[in-house]
CSV table of C-alpha atoms and ligand atoms in Angstrom, one decimal:
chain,number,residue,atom,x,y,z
A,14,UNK,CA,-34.2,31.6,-46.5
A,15,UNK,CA,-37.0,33.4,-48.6
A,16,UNK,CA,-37.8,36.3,-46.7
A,17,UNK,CA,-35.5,38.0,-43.9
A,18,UNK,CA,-38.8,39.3,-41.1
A,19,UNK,CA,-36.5,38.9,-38.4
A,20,UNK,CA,-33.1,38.1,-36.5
A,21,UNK,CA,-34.9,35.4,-34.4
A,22,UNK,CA,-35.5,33.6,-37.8
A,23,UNK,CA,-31.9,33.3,-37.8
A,24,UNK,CA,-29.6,30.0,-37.2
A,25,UNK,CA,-26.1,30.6,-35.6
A,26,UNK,CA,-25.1,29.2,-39.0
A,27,UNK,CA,-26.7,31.4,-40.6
A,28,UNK,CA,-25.5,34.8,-38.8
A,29,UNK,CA,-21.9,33.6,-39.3
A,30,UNK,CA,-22.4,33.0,-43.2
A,31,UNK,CA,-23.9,36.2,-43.7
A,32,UNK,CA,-21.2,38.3,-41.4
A,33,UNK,CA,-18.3,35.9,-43.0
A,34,UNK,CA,-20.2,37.1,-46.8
A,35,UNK,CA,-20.0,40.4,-45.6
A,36,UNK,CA,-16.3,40.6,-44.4
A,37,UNK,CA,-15.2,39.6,-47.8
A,38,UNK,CA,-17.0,42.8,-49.3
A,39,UNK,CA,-14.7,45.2,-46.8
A,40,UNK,CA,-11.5,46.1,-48.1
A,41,UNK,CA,-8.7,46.0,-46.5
A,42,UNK,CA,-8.7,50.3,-46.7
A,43,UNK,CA,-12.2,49.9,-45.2
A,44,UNK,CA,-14.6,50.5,-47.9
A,45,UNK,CA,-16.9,48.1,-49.6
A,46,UNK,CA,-16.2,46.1,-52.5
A,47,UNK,CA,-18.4,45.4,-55.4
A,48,UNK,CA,-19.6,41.9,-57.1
A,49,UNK,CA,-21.6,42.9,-59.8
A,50,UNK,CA,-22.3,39.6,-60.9
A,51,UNK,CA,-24.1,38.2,-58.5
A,52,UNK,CA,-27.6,39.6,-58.7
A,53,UNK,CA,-27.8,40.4,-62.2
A,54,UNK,CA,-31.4,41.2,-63.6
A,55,UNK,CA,-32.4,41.1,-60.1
A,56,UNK,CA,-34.7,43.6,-59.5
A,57,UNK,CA,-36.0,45.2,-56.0
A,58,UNK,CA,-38.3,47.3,-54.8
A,59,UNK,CA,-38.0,49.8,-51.5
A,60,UNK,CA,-40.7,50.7,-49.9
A,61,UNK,CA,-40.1,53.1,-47.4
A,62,UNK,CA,-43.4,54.1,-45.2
A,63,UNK,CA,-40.4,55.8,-42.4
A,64,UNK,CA,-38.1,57.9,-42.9
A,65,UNK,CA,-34.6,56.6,-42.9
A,66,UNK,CA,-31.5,57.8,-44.7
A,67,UNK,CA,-28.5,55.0,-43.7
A,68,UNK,CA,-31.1,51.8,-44.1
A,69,UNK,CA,-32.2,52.9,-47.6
A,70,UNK,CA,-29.2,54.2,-49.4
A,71,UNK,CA,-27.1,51.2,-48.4
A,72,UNK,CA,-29.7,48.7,-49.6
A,73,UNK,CA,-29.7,51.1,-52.6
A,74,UNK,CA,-25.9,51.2,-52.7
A,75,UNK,CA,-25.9,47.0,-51.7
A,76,UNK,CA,-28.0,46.6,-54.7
A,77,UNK,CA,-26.0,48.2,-57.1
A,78,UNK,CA,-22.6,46.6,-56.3
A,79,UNK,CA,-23.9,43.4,-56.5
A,80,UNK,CA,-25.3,44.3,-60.5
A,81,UNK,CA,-29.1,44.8,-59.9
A,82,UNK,CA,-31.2,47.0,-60.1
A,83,UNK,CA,-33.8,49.4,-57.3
A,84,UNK,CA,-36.4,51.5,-57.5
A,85,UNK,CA,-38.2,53.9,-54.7
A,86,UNK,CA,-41.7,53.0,-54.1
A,87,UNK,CA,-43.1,56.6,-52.0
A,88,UNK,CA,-45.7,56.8,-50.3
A,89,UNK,CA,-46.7,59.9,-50.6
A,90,UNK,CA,-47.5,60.9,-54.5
A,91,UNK,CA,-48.5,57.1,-54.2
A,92,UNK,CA,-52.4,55.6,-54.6
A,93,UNK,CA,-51.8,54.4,-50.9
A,94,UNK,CA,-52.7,58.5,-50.5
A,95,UNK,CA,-56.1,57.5,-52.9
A,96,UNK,CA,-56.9,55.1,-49.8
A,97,UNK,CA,-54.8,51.9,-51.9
A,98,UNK,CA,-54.8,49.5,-49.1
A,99,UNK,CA,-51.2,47.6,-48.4
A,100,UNK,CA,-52.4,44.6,-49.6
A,101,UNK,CA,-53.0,45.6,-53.0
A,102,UNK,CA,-49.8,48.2,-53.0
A,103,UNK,CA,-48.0,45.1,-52.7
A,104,UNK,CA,-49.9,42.9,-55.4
A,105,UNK,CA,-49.3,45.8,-57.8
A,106,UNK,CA,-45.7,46.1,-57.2
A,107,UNK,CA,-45.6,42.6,-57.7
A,108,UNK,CA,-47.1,42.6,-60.7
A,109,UNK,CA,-44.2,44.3,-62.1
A,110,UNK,CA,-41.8,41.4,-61.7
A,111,UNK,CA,-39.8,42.0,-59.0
A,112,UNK,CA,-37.7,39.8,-57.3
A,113,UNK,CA,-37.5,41.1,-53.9
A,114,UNK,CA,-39.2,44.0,-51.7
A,115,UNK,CA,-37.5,45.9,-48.9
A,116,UNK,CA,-39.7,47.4,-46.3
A,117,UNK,CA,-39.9,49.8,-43.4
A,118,UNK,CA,-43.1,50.8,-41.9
A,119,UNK,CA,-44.4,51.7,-38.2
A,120,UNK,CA,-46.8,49.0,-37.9
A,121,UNK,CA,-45.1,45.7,-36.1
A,122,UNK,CA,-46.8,42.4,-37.8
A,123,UNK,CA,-46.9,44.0,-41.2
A,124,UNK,CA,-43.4,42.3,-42.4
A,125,UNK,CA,-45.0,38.7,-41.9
A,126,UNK,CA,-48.2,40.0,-43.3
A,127,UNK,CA,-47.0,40.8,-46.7
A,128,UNK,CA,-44.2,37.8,-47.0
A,129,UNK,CA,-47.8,35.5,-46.2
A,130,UNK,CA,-49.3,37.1,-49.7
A,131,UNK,CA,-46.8,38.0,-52.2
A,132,UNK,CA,-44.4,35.9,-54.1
A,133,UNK,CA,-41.5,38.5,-54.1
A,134,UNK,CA,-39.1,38.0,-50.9
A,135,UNK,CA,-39.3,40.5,-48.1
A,136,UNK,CA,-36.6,42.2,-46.5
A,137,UNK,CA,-37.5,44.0,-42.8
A,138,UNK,CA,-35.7,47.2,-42.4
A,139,UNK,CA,-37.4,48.7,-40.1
A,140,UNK,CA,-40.7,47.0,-37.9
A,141,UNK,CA,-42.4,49.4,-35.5
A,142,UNK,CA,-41.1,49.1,-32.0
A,143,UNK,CA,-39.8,44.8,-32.7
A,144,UNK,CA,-38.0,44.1,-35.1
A,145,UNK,CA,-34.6,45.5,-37.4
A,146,UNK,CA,-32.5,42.6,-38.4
A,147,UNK,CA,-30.3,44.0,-40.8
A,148,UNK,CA,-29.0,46.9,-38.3
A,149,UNK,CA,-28.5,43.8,-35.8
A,150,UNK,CA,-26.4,42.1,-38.1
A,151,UNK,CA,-24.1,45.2,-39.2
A,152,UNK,CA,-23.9,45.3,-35.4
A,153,UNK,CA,-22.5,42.1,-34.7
A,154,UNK,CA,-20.4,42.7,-37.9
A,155,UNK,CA,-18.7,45.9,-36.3
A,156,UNK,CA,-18.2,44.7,-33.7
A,157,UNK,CA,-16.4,41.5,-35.2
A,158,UNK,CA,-14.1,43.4,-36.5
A,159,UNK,CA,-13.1,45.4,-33.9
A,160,UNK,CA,-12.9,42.7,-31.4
A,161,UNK,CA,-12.2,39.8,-33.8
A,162,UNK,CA,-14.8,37.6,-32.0
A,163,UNK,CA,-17.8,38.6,-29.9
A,164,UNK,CA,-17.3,35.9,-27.7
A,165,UNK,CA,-17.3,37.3,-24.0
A,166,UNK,CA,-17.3,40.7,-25.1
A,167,UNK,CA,-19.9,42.7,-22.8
A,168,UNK,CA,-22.3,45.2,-24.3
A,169,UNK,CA,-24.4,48.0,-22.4
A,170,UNK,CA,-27.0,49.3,-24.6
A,171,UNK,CA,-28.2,52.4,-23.4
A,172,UNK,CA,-30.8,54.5,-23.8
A,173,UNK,CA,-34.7,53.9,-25.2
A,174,UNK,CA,-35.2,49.9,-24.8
A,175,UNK,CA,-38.9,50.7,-24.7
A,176,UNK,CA,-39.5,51.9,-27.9
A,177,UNK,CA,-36.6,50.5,-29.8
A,178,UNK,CA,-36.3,47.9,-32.3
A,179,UNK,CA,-33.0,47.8,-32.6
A,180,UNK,CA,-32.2,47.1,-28.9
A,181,UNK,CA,-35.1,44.0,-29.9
A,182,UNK,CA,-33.3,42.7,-32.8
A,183,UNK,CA,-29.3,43.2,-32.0
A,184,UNK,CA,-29.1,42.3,-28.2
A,185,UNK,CA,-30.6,39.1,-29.6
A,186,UNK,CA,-27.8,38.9,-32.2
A,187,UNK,CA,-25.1,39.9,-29.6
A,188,UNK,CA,-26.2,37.4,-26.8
A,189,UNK,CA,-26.5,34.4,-29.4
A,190,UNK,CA,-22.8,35.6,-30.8
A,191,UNK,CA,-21.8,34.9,-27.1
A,192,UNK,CA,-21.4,38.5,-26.1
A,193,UNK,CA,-22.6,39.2,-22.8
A,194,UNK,CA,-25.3,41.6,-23.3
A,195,UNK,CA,-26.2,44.5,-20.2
A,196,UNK,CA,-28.4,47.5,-20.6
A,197,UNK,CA,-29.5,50.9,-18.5
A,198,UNK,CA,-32.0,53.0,-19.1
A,199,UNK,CA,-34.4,55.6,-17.0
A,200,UNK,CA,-37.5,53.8,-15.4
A,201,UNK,CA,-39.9,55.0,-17.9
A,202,UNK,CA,-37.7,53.6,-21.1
A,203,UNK,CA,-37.8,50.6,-19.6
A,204,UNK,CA,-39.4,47.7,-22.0
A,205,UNK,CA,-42.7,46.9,-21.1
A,206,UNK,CA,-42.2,43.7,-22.3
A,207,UNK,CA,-39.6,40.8,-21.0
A,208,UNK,CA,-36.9,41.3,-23.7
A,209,UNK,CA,-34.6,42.5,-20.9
A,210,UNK,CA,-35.4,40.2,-18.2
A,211,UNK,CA,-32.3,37.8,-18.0
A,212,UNK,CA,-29.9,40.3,-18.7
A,213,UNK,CA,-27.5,42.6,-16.4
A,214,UNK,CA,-29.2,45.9,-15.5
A,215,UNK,CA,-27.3,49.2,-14.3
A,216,UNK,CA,-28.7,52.0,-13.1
A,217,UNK,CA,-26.8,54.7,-15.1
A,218,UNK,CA,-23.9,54.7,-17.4
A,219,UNK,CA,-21.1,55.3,-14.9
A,220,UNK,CA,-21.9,51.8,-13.7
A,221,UNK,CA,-22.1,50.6,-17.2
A,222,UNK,CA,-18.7,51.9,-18.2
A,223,UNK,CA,-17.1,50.5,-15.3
A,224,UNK,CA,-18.0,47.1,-16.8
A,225,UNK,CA,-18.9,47.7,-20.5
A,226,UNK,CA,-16.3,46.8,-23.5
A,227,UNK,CA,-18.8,48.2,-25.7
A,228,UNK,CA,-21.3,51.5,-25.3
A,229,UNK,CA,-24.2,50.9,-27.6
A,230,UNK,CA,-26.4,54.0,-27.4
A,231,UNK,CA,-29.8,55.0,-28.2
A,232,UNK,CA,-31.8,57.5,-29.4
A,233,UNK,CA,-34.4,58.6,-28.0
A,234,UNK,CA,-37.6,57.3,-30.1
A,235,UNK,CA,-39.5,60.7,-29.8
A,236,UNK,CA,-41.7,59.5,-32.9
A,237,UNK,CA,-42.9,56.9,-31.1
A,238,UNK,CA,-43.7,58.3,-27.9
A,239,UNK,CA,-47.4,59.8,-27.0
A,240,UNK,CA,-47.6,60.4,-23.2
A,241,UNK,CA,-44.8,62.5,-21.5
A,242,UNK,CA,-42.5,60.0,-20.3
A,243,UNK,CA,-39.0,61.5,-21.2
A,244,UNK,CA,-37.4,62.6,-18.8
A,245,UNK,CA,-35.8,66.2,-19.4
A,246,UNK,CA,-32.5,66.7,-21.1
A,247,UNK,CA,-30.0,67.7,-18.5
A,248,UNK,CA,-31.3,64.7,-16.4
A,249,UNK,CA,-31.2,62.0,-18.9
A,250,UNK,CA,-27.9,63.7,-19.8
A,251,UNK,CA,-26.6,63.1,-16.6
A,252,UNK,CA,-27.8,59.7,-16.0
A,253,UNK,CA,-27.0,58.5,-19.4
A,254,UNK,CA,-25.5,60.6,-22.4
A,255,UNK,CA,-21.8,59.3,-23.1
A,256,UNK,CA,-20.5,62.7,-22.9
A,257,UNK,CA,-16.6,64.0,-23.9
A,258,UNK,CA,-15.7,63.3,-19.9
A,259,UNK,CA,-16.9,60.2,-19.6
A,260,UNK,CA,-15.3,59.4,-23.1
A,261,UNK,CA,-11.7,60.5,-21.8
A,262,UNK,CA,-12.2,58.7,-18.5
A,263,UNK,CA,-12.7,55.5,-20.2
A,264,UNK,CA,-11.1,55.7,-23.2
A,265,UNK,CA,-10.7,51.5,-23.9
A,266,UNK,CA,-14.6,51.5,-24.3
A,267,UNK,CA,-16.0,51.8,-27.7
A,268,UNK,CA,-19.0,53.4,-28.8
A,269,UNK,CA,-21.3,52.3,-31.1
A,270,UNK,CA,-24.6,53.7,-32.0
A,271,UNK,CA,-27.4,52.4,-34.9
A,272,UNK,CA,-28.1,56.5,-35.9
A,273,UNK,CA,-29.5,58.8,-36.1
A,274,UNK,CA,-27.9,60.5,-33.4
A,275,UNK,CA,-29.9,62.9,-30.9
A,276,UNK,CA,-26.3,65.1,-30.6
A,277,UNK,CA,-26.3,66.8,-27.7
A,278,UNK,CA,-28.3,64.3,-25.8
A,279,UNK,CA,-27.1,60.6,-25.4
A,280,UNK,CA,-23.6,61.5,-27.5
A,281,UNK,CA,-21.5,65.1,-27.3
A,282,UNK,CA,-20.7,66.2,-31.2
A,283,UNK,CA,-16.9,65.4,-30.4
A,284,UNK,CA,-17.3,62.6,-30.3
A,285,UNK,CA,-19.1,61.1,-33.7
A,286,UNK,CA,-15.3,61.6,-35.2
A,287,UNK,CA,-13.6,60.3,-32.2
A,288,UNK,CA,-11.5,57.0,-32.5
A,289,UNK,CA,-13.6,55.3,-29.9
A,290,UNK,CA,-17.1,55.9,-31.7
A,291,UNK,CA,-17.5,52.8,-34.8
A,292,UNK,CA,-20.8,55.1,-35.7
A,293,UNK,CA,-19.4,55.6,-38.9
A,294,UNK,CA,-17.8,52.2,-39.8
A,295,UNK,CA,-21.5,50.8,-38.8
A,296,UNK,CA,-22.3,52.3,-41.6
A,297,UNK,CA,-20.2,50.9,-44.1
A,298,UNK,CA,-20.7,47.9,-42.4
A,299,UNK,CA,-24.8,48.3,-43.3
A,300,UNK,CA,-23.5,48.1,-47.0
A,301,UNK,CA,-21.4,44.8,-46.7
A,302,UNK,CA,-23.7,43.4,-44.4
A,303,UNK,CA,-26.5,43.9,-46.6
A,304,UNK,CA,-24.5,43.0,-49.4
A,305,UNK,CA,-24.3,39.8,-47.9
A,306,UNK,CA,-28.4,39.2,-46.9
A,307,UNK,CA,-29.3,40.1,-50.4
A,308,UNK,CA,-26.4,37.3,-51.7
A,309,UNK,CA,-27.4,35.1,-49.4
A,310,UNK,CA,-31.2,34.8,-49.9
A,311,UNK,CA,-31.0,35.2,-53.6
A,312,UNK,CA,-28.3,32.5,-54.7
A,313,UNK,CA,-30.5,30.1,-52.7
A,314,UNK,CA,-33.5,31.2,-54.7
A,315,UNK,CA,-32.3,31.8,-58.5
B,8,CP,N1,-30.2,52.9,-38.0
B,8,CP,C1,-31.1,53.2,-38.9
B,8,CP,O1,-32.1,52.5,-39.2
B,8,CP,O2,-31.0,54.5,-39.5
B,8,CP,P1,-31.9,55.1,-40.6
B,8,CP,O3,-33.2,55.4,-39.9
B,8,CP,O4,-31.2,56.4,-41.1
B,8,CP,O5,-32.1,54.1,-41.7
């Protein structure tokens, strides 16, 4: 593995090396642990063209504990703002001698464009509405731990399929880890496409906590909606936000969520510290997990 574009690219094999890799980074007290040998004189680029604040600093933070070394590529103060196309951003930053380039950017297709002309190995975090493999994987890794296995455990992920590439990347995970995988959402956050099609469909979250072992919310992708398709607050609220009630009323379900978090709308503010919400442990499980992508693809490479 050179590049990691996406989590179809992905063998069973593979998944479980990189979440077993990962679980050997968690302490037992639940933080991460470093191994600063691994990637020394490794160097990496991140190249942010989104905003993101859990996806950057813990492949900044993944970096350092395994002993190499990051800098920020920004776009704006870059020469991409002198009308620099991507192409030769890229050849530049190569140029430098790096080893490996970590991208988000709106556009879908761009990941495989730049992997097809530069040398370095790139890293997707974040593709336009397709593709985040990395959150996918922290997924699957949270939910590991929690339920030691994710065989048989069912999953409603609720919320914006449409415009979502998380829902793309980590219901893919989740079914090929043999969870089984269900999702609810309003009519017009429905995928356009057939991502969906095979799995279990309920028409609000009542239903789906009446089956769900898992709640993975999300967030409404305002960003990338244009027309006015959202429905308004108190009615998606009451169709699907996992409010406090709902919470109490199931209280065996546990709720995840890749962040940030629309408080307020799909999740009340009580409950980001609750013991049933893993939003937090998600995120030390983005540090282990991409920990464990950066090991893997670079002790194949050296
Ligand atoms: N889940 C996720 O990608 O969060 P950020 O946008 O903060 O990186």
């Amino acid at each position: 593995m050179r590049h990691l574009l996406s989590s179809q690219q992905l063998s069973i094999e593979a998944i479980h090396q990189i979440l077993d890799t990962a679980s050997t980074f968690l302490t037992p007290d639940g933080l991460v642990r470093s191994n600063p040998a691994a990637l020394r004189d490794r160097r990496f680029v991140l190249a942010f063209f989104e905003p993101s604040t859990r996806t950057r600093l813990s492949f900044e933070t993944a970096i350092e504990r395994l002993g190499a070394s990051s800098v920020i590529f920004n776009q704006a103060g870059s020469s991409v703002e002198k009308g620099e196309t991507l192409e030769e951003t890229i050849h530049t930053i190569e140029a430098m001698g790096f080893d490996g380039i970590i991208i988000r950017h709106a556009q879908n297709g761009i990941h495989g464009a730049v992997a097809s002309c530069t040398t370095m190995s790139v890293i997707n975090a974040g593709e336009g509405s397709i593709a985040h493999p990395t959150q996918a994987l922290l997924d699957a890794s949270t939910v590991r731990e929690r339920f030691g296995s994710l065989q048989g455990v069912r999953i409603a992920i609720v919320g914006d399929l449409r415009h979502s590439r998380v829902a793309r990347s980590t219901s893919d995970i989740f079914q090929r880890l043999g969870a089984h995988v269900a999702y609810s959402a309003p009519e017009s956050l429905l995928p356009t496409d057939d991502y969906v099609s095979s799995l279990q469909r309920f028409e609000t979250i009542d239903e789906a906590l009446e089956w769900a072992d898992v709640i993975y919310l999300l967030r409404i992708q305002r960003e990338r909606i244009t027309e006015d398709i959202v429905p308004s607050i108190g009615a998606y609220r009451l169709g699907y936000a996992m409010t406090t009630q709902r919470a109490q009323a199931h209280p065996g379900v546990v709720i995840l969520h890749p962040g940030p978090v629309n408080i307020g709308v799909e999740l009340d503010e009580s409950l980001l510290s609750s013991p049933q919400a893993l939003i937090h442990r998600q995120v030390t499980h983005g540090v282990a997990t991409r920990m464990a992508v950066l090991q893997t693809i670079f002790s194949e490479t050296r």
